[in-house]
mmCIF file of C-alpha atoms in Angstrom:
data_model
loop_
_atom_site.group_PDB
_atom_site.id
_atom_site.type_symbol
_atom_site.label_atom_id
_atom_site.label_comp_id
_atom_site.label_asym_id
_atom_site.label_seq_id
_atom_site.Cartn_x
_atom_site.Cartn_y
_atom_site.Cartn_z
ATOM 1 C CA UNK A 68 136.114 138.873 68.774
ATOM 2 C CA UNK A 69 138.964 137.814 66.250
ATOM 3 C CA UNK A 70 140.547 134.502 66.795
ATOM 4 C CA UNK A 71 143.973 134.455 67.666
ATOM 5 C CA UNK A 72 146.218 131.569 65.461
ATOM 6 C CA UNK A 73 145.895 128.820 67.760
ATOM 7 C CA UNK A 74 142.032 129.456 67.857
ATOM 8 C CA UNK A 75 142.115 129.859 63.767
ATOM 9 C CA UNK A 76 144.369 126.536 63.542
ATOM 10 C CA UNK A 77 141.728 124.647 66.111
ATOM 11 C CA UNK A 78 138.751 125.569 64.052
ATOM 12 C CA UNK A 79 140.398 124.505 60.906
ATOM 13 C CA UNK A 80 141.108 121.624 61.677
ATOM 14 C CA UNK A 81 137.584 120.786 63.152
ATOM 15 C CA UNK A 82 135.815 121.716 60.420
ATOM 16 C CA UNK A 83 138.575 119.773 57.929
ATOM 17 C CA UNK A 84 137.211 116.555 60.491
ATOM 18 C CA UNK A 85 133.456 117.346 60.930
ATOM 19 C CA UNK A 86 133.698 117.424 56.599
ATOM 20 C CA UNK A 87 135.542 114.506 56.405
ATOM 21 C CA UNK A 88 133.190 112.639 58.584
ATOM 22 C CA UNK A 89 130.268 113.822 57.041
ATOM 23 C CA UNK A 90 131.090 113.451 53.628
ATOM 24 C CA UNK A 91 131.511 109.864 54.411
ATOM 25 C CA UNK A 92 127.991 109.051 54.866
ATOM 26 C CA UNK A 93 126.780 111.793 52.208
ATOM 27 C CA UNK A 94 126.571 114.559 54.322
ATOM 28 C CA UNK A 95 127.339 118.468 53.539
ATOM 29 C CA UNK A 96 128.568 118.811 57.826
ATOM 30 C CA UNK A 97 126.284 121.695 58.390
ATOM 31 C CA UNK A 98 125.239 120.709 61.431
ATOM 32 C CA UNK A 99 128.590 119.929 62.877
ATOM 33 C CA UNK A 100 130.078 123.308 61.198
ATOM 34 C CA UNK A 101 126.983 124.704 63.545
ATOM 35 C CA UNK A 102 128.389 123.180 66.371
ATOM 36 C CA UNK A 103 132.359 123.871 65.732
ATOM 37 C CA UNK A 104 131.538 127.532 65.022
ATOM 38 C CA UNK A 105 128.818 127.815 68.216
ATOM 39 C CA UNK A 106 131.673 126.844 70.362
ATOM 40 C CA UNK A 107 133.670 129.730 69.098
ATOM 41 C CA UNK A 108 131.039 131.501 69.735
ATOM 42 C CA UNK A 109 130.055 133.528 66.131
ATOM 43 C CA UNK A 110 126.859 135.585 66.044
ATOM 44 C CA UNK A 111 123.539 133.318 64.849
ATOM 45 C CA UNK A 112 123.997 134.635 61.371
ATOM 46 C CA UNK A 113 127.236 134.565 60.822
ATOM 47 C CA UNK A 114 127.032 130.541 61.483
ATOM 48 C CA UNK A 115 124.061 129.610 59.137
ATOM 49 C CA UNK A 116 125.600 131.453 56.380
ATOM 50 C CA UNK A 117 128.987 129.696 56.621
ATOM 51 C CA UNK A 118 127.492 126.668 57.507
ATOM 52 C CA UNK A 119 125.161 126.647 54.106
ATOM 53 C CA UNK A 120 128.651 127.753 51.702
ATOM 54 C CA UNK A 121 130.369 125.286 53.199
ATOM 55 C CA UNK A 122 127.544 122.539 53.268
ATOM 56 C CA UNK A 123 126.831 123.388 49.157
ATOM 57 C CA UNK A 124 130.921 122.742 48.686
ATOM 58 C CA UNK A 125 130.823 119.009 50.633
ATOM 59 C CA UNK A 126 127.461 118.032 49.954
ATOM 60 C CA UNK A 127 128.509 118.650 46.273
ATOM 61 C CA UNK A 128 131.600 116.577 46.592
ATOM 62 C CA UNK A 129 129.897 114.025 48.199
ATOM 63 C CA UNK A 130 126.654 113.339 45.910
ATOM 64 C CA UNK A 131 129.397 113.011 43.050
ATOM 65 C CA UNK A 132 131.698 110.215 45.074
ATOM 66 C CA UNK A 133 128.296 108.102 45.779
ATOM 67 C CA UNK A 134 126.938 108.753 42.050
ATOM 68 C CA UNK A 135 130.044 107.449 40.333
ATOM 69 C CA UNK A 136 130.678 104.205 42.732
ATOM 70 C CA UNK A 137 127.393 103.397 41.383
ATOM 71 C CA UNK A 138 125.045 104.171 44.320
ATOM 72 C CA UNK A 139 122.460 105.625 42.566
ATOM 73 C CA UNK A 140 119.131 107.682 43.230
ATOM 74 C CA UNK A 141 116.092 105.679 44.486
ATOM 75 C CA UNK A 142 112.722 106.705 41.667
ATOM 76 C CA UNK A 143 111.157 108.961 44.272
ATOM 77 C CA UNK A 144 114.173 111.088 44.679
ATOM 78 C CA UNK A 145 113.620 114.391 42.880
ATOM 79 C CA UNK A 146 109.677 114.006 44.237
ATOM 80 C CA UNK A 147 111.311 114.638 47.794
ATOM 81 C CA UNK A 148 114.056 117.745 46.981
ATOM 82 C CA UNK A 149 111.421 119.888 44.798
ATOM 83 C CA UNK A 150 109.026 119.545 47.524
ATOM 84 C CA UNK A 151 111.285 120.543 50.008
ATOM 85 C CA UNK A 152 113.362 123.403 47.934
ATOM 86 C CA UNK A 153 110.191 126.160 48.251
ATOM 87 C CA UNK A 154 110.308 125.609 52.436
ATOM 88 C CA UNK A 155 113.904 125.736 53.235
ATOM 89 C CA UNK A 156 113.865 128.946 50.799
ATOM 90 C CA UNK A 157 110.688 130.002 53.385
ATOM 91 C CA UNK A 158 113.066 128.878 56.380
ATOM 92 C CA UNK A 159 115.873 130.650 54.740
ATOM 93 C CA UNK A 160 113.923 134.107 54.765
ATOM 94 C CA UNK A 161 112.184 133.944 58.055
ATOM 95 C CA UNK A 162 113.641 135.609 60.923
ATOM 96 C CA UNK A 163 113.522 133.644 64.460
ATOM 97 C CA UNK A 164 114.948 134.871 68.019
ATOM 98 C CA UNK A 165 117.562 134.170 69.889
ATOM 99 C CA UNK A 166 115.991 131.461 71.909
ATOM 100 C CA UNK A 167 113.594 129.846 69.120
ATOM 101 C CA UNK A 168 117.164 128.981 66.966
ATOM 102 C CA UNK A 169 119.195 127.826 69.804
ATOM 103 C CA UNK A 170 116.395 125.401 70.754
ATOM 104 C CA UNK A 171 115.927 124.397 66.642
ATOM 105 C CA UNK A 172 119.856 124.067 66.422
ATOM 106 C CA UNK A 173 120.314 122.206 69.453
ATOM 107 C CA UNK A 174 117.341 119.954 68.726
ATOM 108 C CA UNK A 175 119.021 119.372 65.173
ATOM 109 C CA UNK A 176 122.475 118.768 66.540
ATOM 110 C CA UNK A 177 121.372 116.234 69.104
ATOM 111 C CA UNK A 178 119.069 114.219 65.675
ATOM 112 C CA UNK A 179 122.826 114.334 64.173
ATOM 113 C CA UNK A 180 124.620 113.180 67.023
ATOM 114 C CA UNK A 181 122.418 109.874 67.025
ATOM 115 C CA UNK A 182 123.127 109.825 63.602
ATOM 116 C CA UNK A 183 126.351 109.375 63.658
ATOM 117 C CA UNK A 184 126.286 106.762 66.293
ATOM 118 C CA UNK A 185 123.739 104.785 64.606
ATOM 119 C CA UNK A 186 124.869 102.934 62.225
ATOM 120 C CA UNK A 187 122.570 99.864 60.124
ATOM 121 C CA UNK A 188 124.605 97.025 60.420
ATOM 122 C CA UNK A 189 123.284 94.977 56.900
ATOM 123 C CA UNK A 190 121.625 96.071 53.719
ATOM 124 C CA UNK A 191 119.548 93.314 53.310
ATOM 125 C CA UNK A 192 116.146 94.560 53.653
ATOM 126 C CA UNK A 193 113.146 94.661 52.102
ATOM 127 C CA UNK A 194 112.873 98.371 50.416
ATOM 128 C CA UNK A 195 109.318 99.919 50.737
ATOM 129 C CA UNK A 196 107.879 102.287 48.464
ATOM 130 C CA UNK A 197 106.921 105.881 50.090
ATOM 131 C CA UNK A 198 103.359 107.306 49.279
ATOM 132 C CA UNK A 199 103.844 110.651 47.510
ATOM 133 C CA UNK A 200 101.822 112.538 50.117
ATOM 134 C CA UNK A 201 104.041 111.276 52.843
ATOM 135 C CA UNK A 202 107.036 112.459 50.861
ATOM 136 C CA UNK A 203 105.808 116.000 50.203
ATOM 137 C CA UNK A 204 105.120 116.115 53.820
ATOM 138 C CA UNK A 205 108.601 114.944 54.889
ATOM 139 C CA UNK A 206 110.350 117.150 52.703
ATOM 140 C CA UNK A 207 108.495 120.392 53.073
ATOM 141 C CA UNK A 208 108.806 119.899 57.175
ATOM 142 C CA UNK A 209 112.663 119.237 56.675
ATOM 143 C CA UNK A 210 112.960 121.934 54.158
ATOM 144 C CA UNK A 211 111.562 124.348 56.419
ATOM 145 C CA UNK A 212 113.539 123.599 59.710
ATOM 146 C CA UNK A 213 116.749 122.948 57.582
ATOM 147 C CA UNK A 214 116.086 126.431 55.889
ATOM 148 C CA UNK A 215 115.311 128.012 59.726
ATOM 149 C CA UNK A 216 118.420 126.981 61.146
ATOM 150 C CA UNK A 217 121.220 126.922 58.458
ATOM 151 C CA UNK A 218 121.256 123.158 57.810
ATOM 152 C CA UNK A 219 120.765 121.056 54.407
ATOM 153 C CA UNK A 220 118.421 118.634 56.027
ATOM 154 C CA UNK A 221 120.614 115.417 55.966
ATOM 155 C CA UNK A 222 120.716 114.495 59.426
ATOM 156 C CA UNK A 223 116.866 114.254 59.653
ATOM 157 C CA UNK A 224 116.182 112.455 55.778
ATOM 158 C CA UNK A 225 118.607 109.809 56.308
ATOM 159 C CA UNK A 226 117.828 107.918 59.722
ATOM 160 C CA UNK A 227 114.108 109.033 58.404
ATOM 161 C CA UNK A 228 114.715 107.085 54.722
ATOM 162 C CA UNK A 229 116.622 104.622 56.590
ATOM 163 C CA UNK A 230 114.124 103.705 58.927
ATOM 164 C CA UNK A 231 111.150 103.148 57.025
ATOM 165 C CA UNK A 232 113.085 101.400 54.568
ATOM 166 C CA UNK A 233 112.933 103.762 51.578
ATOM 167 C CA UNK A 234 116.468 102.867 50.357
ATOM 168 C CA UNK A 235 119.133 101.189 51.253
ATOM 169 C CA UNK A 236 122.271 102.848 53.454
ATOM 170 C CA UNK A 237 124.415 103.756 50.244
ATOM 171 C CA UNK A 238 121.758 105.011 48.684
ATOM 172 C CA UNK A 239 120.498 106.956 51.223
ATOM 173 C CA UNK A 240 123.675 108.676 51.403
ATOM 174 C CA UNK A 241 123.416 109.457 47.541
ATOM 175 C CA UNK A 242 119.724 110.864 48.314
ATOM 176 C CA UNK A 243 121.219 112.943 51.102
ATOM 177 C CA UNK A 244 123.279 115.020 49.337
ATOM 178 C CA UNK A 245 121.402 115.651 46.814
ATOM 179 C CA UNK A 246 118.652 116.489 49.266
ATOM 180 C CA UNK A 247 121.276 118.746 51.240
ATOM 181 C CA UNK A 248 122.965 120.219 48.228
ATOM 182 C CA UNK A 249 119.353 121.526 46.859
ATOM 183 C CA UNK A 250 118.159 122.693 50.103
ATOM 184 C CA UNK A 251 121.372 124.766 50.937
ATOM 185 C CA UNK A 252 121.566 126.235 47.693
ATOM 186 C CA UNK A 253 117.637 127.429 48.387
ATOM 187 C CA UNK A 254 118.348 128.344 52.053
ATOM 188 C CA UNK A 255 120.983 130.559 51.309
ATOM 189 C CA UNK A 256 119.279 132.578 48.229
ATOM 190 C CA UNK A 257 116.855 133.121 50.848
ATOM 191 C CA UNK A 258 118.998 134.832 53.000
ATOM 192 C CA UNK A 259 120.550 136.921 49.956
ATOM 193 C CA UNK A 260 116.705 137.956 49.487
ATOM 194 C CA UNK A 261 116.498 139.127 53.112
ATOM 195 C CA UNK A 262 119.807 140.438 53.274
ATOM 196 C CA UNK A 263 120.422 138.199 55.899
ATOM 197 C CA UNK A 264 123.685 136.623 54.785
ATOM 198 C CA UNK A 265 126.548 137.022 56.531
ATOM 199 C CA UNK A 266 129.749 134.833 57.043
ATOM 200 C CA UNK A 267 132.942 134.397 59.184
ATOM 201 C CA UNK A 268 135.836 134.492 57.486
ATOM 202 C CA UNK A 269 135.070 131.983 54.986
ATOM 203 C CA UNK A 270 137.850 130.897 51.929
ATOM 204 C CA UNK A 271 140.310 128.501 54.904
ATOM 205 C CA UNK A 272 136.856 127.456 56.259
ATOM 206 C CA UNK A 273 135.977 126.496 52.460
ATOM 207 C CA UNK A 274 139.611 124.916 51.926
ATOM 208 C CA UNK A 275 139.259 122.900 55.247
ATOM 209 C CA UNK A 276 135.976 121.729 54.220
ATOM 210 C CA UNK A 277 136.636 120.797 50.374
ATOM 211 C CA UNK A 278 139.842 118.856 51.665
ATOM 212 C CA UNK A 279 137.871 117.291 54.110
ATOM 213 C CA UNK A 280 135.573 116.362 51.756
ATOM 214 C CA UNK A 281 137.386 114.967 48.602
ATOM 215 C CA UNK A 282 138.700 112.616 51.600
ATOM 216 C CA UNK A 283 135.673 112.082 53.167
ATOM 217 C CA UNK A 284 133.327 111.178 50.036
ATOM 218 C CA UNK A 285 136.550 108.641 48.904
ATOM 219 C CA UNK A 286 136.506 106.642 51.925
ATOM 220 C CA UNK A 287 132.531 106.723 52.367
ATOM 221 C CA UNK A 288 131.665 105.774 48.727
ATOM 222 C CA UNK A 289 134.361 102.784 48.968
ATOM 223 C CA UNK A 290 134.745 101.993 51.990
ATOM 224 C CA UNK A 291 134.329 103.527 55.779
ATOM 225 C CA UNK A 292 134.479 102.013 59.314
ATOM 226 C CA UNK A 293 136.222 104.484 61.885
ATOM 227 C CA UNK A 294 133.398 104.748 64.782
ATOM 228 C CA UNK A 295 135.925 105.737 67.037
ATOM 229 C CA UNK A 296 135.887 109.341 64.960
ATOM 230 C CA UNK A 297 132.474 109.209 64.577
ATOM 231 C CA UNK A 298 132.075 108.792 68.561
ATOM 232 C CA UNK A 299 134.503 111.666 69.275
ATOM 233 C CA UNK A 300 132.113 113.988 66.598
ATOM 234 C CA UNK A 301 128.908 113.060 68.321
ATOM 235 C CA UNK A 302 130.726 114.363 71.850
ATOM 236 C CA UNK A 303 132.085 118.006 70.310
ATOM 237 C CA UNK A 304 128.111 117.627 69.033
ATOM 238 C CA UNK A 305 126.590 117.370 72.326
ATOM 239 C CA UNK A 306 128.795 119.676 74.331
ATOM 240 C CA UNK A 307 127.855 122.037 71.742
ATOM 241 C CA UNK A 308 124.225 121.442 72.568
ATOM 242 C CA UNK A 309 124.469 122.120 76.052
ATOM 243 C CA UNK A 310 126.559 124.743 75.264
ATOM 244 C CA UNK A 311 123.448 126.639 73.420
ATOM 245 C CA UNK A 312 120.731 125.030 76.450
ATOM 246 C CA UNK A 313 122.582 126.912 79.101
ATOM 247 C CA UNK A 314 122.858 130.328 77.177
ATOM 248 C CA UNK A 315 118.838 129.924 75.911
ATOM 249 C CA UNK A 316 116.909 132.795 77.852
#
């Protein structure tokens, strides 16, 4: 059903915020653009595909910002996207039900929601580095489920690099979006494959999202502290995710 222009103006705007946000810790937003356009309630395809062109636009934006502020790549970096490109094309091309994606998605929303209320509060750790089989196993498992449900894989490679101390939080942002970048570029050629692409009406989406984004990737690469919009993202996350639980069959 077409949205009328309040509705339009409302999902605008969200998506302009879930960018900004996003961008801010090197994100693309897929998986809040998943959530903004589940509330609205657009068919399964319709949101992956829009989620992915807009994720390719931010995470874009975003990888640049971090680059040139001088948070650079950790040595293992390009290890952990070409192992993951081939799966999220798989993802990309596979063809799940109903139920199987609104489980995935809300599984991947609630990893982002924690995200974004997590936050590290120093740098000052020891960095550790990854085994190479560990890394090919990480990013083909993130490639695939990011390729499956319209995502670039962020939300799980951050806390993930994060955690076992792989890099430190700027640079894990940098790695992100290059991560998310590669993997929504391969997702969606392997839903032009299929034929499986399909979007909502996409160029204000894209306009929200780049504006959104230049912002975003500014304040993130320089400087960022507003949990209270962070807080308010993770919310419009979660209702989302119940939102899909109570509709799964």
């Amino acid at each position: 059903m077409p949205l009328d222009l309040s509705g339009q103006i409302a999902l605008t705007a969200l998506i302009f915020l879930v960018a900004m946000i996003y961008a801010s810790v090197g994100h693309g937003g897929a998986s809040g653009y998943l959530a903004v356009l589940s509330l609205f309630s657009f068919q399964q395809e319709q949101m992956a595909g829009t989620a992915l062109i807009l994720n390719v636009a931010v995470s874009s934006l975003a990888f640049w910002s971090f680059m040139r502020r001088g948070h650079l790549l950790p040595r293992f970096a390009w290890l952990l996207v070409l192992t993951s490109i081939p799966f999220s094309f798989i993802g990309g091309t596979m063809h799940v039900s109903s139920t199987v994606y609104k489980v995935l998605l809300a599984f991947a929303l609630s990893i982002a929601a924690l995200r974004l209320l997590y936050e590290r509060r120093t740098s000052n750790y020891a960095l550790t580095e990854p085994h190479a089989i560990m890394l090919g196993g990480v990013g083909g498992s993130i490639g695939l489920v990011s390729g499956i449900v319209g995502v670039g894989g962020g939300i799980f490679l951050s806390p993930v690099s994060i955690f076992f101390r792989w890099t430190t939080v700027k640079s894990a942002a940098t790695l992100s979006a290059l991560f998310i970048l590669s993997n929504s570029m391969s997702g969606l050629a392997g839903r032009v494959v299929t034929g499986k692409l399909a979007v909502a009406p996409v160029l204000p989406l894209l306009a929200a999202a780049i504006a959104g984004g230049v912002i975003g990737a500014w304040l993130g690469s320089a400087r960022f502290s507003n949990r209270a919009l962070r807080v308010v993202l993770a919310a419009v996350l979660m209702i989302a995710v119940l939102k899909l639980l109570l509709t799964v069959k």
